[in-house]
CSV table of C-alpha atoms in Angstrom, one decimal:
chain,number,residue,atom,x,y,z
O,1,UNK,CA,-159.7,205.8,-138.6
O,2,UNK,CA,-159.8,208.4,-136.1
O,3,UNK,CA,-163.2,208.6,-135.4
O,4,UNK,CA,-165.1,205.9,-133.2
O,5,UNK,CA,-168.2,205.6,-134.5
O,6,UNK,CA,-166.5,205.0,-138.0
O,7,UNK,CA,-166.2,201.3,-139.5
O,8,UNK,CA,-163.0,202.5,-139.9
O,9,UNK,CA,-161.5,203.2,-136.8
O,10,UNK,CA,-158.4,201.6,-135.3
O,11,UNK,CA,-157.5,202.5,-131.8
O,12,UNK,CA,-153.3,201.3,-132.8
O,13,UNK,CA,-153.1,202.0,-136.7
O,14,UNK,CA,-154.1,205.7,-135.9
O,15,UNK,CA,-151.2,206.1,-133.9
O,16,UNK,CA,-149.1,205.5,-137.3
O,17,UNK,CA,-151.6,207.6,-139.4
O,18,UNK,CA,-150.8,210.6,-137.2
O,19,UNK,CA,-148.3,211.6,-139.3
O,20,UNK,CA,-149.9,211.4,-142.4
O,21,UNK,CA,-152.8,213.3,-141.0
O,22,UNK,CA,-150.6,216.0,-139.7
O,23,UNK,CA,-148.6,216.1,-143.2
O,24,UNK,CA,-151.8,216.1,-145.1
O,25,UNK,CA,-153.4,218.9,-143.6
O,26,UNK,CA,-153.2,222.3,-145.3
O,27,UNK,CA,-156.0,224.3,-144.9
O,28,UNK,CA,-157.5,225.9,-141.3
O,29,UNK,CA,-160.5,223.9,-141.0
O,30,UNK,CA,-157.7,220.7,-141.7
O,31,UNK,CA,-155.2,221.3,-139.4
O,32,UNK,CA,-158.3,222.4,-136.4
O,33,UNK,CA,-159.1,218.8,-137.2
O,34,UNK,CA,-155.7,217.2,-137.1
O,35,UNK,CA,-155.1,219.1,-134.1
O,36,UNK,CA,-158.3,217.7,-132.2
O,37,UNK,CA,-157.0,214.1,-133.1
O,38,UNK,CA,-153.6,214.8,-132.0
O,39,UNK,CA,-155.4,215.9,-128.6
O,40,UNK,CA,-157.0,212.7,-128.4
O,41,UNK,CA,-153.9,210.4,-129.0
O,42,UNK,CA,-152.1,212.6,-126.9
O,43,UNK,CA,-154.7,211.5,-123.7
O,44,UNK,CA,-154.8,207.8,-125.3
O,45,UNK,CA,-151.3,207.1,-126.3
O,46,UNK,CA,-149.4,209.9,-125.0
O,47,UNK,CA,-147.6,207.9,-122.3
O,48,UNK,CA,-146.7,204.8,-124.9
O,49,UNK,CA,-143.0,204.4,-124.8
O,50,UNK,CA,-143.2,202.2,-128.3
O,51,UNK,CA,-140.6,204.1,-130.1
O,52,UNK,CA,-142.7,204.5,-133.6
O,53,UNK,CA,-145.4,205.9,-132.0
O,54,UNK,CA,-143.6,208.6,-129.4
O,55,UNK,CA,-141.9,209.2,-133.0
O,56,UNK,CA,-145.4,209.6,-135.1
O,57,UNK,CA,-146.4,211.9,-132.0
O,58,UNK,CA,-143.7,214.0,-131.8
O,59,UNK,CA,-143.9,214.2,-135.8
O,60,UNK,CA,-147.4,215.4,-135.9
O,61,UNK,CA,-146.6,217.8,-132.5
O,62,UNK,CA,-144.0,219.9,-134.8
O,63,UNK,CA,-146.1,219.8,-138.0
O,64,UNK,CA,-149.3,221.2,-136.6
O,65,UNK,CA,-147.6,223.7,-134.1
O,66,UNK,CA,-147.9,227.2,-134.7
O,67,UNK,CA,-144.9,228.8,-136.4
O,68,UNK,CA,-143.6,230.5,-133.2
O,69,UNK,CA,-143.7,227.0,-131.2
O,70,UNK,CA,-142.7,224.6,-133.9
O,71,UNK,CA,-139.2,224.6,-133.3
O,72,UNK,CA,-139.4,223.4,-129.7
O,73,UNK,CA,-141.7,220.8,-130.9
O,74,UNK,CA,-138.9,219.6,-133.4
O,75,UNK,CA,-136.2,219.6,-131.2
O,76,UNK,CA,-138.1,216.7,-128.5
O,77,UNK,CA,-138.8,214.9,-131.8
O,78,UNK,CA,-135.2,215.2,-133.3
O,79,UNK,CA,-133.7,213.9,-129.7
O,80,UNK,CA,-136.0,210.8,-130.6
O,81,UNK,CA,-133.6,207.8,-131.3
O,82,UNK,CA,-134.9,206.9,-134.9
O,83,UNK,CA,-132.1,204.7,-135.6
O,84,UNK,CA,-134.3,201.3,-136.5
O,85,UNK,CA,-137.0,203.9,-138.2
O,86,UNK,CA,-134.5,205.1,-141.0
O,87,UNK,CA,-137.5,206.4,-143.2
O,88,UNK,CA,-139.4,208.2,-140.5
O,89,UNK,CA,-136.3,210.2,-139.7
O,90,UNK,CA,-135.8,210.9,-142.9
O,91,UNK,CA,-139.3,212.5,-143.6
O,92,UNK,CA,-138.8,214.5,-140.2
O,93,UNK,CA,-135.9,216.2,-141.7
O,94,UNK,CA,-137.1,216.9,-144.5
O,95,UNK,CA,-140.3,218.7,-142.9
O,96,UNK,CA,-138.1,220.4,-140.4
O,97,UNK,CA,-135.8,221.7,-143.4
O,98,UNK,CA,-138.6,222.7,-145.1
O,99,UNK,CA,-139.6,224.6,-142.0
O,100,UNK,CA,-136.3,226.0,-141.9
O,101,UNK,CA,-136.3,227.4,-145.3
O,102,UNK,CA,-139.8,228.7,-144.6
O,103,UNK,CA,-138.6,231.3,-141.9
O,104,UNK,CA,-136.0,232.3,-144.4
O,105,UNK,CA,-133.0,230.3,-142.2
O,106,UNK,CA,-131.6,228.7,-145.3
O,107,UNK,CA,-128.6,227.8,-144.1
O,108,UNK,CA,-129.7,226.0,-141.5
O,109,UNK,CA,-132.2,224.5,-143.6
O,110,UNK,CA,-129.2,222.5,-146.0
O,111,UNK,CA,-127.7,220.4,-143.3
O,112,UNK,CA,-131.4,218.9,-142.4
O,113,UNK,CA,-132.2,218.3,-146.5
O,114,UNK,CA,-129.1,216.6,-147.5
O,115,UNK,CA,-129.6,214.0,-144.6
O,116,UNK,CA,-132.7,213.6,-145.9
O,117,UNK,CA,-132.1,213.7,-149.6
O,118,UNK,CA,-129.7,211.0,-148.5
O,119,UNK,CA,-131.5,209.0,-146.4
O,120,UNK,CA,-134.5,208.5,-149.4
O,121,UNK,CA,-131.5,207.4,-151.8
O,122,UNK,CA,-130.1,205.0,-149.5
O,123,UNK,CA,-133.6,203.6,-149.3
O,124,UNK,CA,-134.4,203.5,-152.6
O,125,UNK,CA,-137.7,205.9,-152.4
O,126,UNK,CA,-137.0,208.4,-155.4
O,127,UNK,CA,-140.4,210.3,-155.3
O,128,UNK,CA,-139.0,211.5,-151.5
O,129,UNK,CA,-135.6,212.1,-153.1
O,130,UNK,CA,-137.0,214.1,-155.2
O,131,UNK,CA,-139.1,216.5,-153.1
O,132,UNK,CA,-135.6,216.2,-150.8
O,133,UNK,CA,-133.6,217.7,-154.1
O,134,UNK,CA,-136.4,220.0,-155.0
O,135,UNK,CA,-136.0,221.7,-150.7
O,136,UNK,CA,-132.3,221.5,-151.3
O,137,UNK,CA,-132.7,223.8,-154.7
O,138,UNK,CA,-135.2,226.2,-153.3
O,139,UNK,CA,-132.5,226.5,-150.3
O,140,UNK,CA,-129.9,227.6,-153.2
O,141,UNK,CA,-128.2,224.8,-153.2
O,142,UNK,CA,-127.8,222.2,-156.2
O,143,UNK,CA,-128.3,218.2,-155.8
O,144,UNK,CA,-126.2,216.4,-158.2
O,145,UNK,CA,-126.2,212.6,-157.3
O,146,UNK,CA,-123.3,211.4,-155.4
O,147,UNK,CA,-120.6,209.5,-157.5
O,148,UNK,CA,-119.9,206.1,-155.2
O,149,UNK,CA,-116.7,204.5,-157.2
O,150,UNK,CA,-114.0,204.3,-154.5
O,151,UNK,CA,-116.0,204.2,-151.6
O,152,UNK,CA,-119.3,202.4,-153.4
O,153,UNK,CA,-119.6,199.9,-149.9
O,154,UNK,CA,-120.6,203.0,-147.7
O,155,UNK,CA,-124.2,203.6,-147.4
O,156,UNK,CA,-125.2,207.9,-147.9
O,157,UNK,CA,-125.0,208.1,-144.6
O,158,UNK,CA,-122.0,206.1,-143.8
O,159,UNK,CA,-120.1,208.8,-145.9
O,160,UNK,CA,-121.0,211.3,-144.3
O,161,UNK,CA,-119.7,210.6,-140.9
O,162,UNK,CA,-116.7,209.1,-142.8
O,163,UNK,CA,-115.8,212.7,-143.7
O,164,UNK,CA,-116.8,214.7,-140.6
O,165,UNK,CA,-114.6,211.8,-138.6
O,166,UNK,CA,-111.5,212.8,-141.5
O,167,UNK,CA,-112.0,216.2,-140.4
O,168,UNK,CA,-111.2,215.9,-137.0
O,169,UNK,CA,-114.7,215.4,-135.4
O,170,UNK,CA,-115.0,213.6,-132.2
O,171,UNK,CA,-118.1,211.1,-132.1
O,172,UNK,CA,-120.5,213.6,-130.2
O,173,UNK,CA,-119.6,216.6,-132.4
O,174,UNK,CA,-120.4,214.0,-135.8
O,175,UNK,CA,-123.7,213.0,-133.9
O,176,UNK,CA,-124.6,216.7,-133.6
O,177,UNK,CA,-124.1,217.8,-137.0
O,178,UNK,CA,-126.4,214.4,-138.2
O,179,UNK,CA,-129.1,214.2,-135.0
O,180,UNK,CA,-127.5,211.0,-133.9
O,181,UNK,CA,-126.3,209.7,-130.5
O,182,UNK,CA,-122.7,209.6,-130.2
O,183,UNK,CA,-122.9,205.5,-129.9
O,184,UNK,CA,-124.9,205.4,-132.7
O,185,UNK,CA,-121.9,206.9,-134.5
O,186,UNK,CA,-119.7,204.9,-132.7
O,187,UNK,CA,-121.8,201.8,-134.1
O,188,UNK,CA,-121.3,203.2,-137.9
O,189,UNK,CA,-117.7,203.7,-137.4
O,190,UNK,CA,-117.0,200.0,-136.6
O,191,UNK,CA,-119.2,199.1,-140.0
O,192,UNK,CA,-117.2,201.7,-142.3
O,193,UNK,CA,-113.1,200.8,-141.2
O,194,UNK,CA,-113.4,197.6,-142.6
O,195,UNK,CA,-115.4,198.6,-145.5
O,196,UNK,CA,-112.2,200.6,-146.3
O,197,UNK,CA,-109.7,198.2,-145.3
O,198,UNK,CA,-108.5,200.6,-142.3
O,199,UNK,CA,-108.8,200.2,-138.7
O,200,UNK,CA,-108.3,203.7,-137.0
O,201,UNK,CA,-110.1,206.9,-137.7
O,202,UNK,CA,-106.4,208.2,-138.1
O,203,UNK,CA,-106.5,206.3,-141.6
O,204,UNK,CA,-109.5,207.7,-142.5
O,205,UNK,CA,-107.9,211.5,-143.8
O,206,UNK,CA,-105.5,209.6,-145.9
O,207,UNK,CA,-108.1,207.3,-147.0
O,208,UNK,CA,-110.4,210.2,-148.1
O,209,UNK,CA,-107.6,211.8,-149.6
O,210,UNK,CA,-106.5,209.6,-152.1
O,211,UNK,CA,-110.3,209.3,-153.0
């Protein structure tokens, strides 16, 4: 796919396969290779402003940089609105929580995994659930599936900035914690108050204590 003078070559599907390139290589002589592809999409595509492929770009970037410049390759990527490629964010999180855990920052590494973990549920892709759950354990922290009775209409996600907007978070602060924009957040907000049959985020501590 990445090589020309292949039958197999795509100039546009490779664009997409950069991240399962990147993700695939392990070994030196694999990631010299994936790295030399990324080089050449980089000159072809690197301008493109179609979101999936700055996002399979930026992907493959943080993956195949070296340890000490893979963070700043993650951050560009985790700026990237993903908000119509739900499954592609959740990958990147996992991978950068993974990285995380990797340099020992467990931590850190928790916030990135549970989005993740939660993201694959939401989607209904257990195999990535699992590998989610399986970071989240080697992080030290346990995965038990989430029990959805009362609030069974909010998706993973939509539960999670239900809380951090009952604790007192502004919109910005939520979308910091999750790697959202603050409208984004904004957007999920006006989705979850009538799932709950409220209509002000001052409802929403009452709300989430009586669940």
């Amino acid at each position: 796919m990445f090589d020309p003078a292949d039958p197999a070559y795509h100039p546009f599907r490779q664009t997409l396969a950069i991240a399962e390139l990147a993700e695939a290589a392990t070994g030196d002589d694999q990631r010299a290779m994936a790295r030399a592809a990324l080089q050449q999409l980089d000159a072809s595509a690197g301008s493109s402003k179609v979101q999936l492929i700055r996002i399979n770009l930026g992907f493959a970037h943080a993956l195949l940089s070296n340890d000490e410049h893979a963070e700043e390759r993650f951050r560009p990527a985790l700026d990237l609105d993903m908000s119509h490629a739900p499954f592609a964010r959740a990958r990147l999180m996992l991978a950068y929580g993974a990285w995380l855990r990797w340099r020992r920052r467990v931590m850190e590494a928790r916030t990135p995994l549970r989005i993740a973990r939660e993201s694959f549920v939401a989607l209904g892709v257990e195999p990535w659930c699992e590998r989610a759950r399986q970071e989240l354990r080697s992080a030290g922290e346990g995965s038990k599936r989430q029990s959805r009775t009362d609030w069974d209409l909010l998706t993973p996600q939509e539960l999670q900035i239900a809380q951090l907007a009952a604790e007192g978070l502004s919109n910005k602060e939520i979308g910091q914690e999750l790697y959202l924009s603050p409208r984004t957040i904004g957007a999920h907000l006006y989705r979850i108050f009538p799932k709950l049959g409220i209509t002000s985020r001052g409802q929403l501590r009452d709300k989430l204590s009586a669940h």
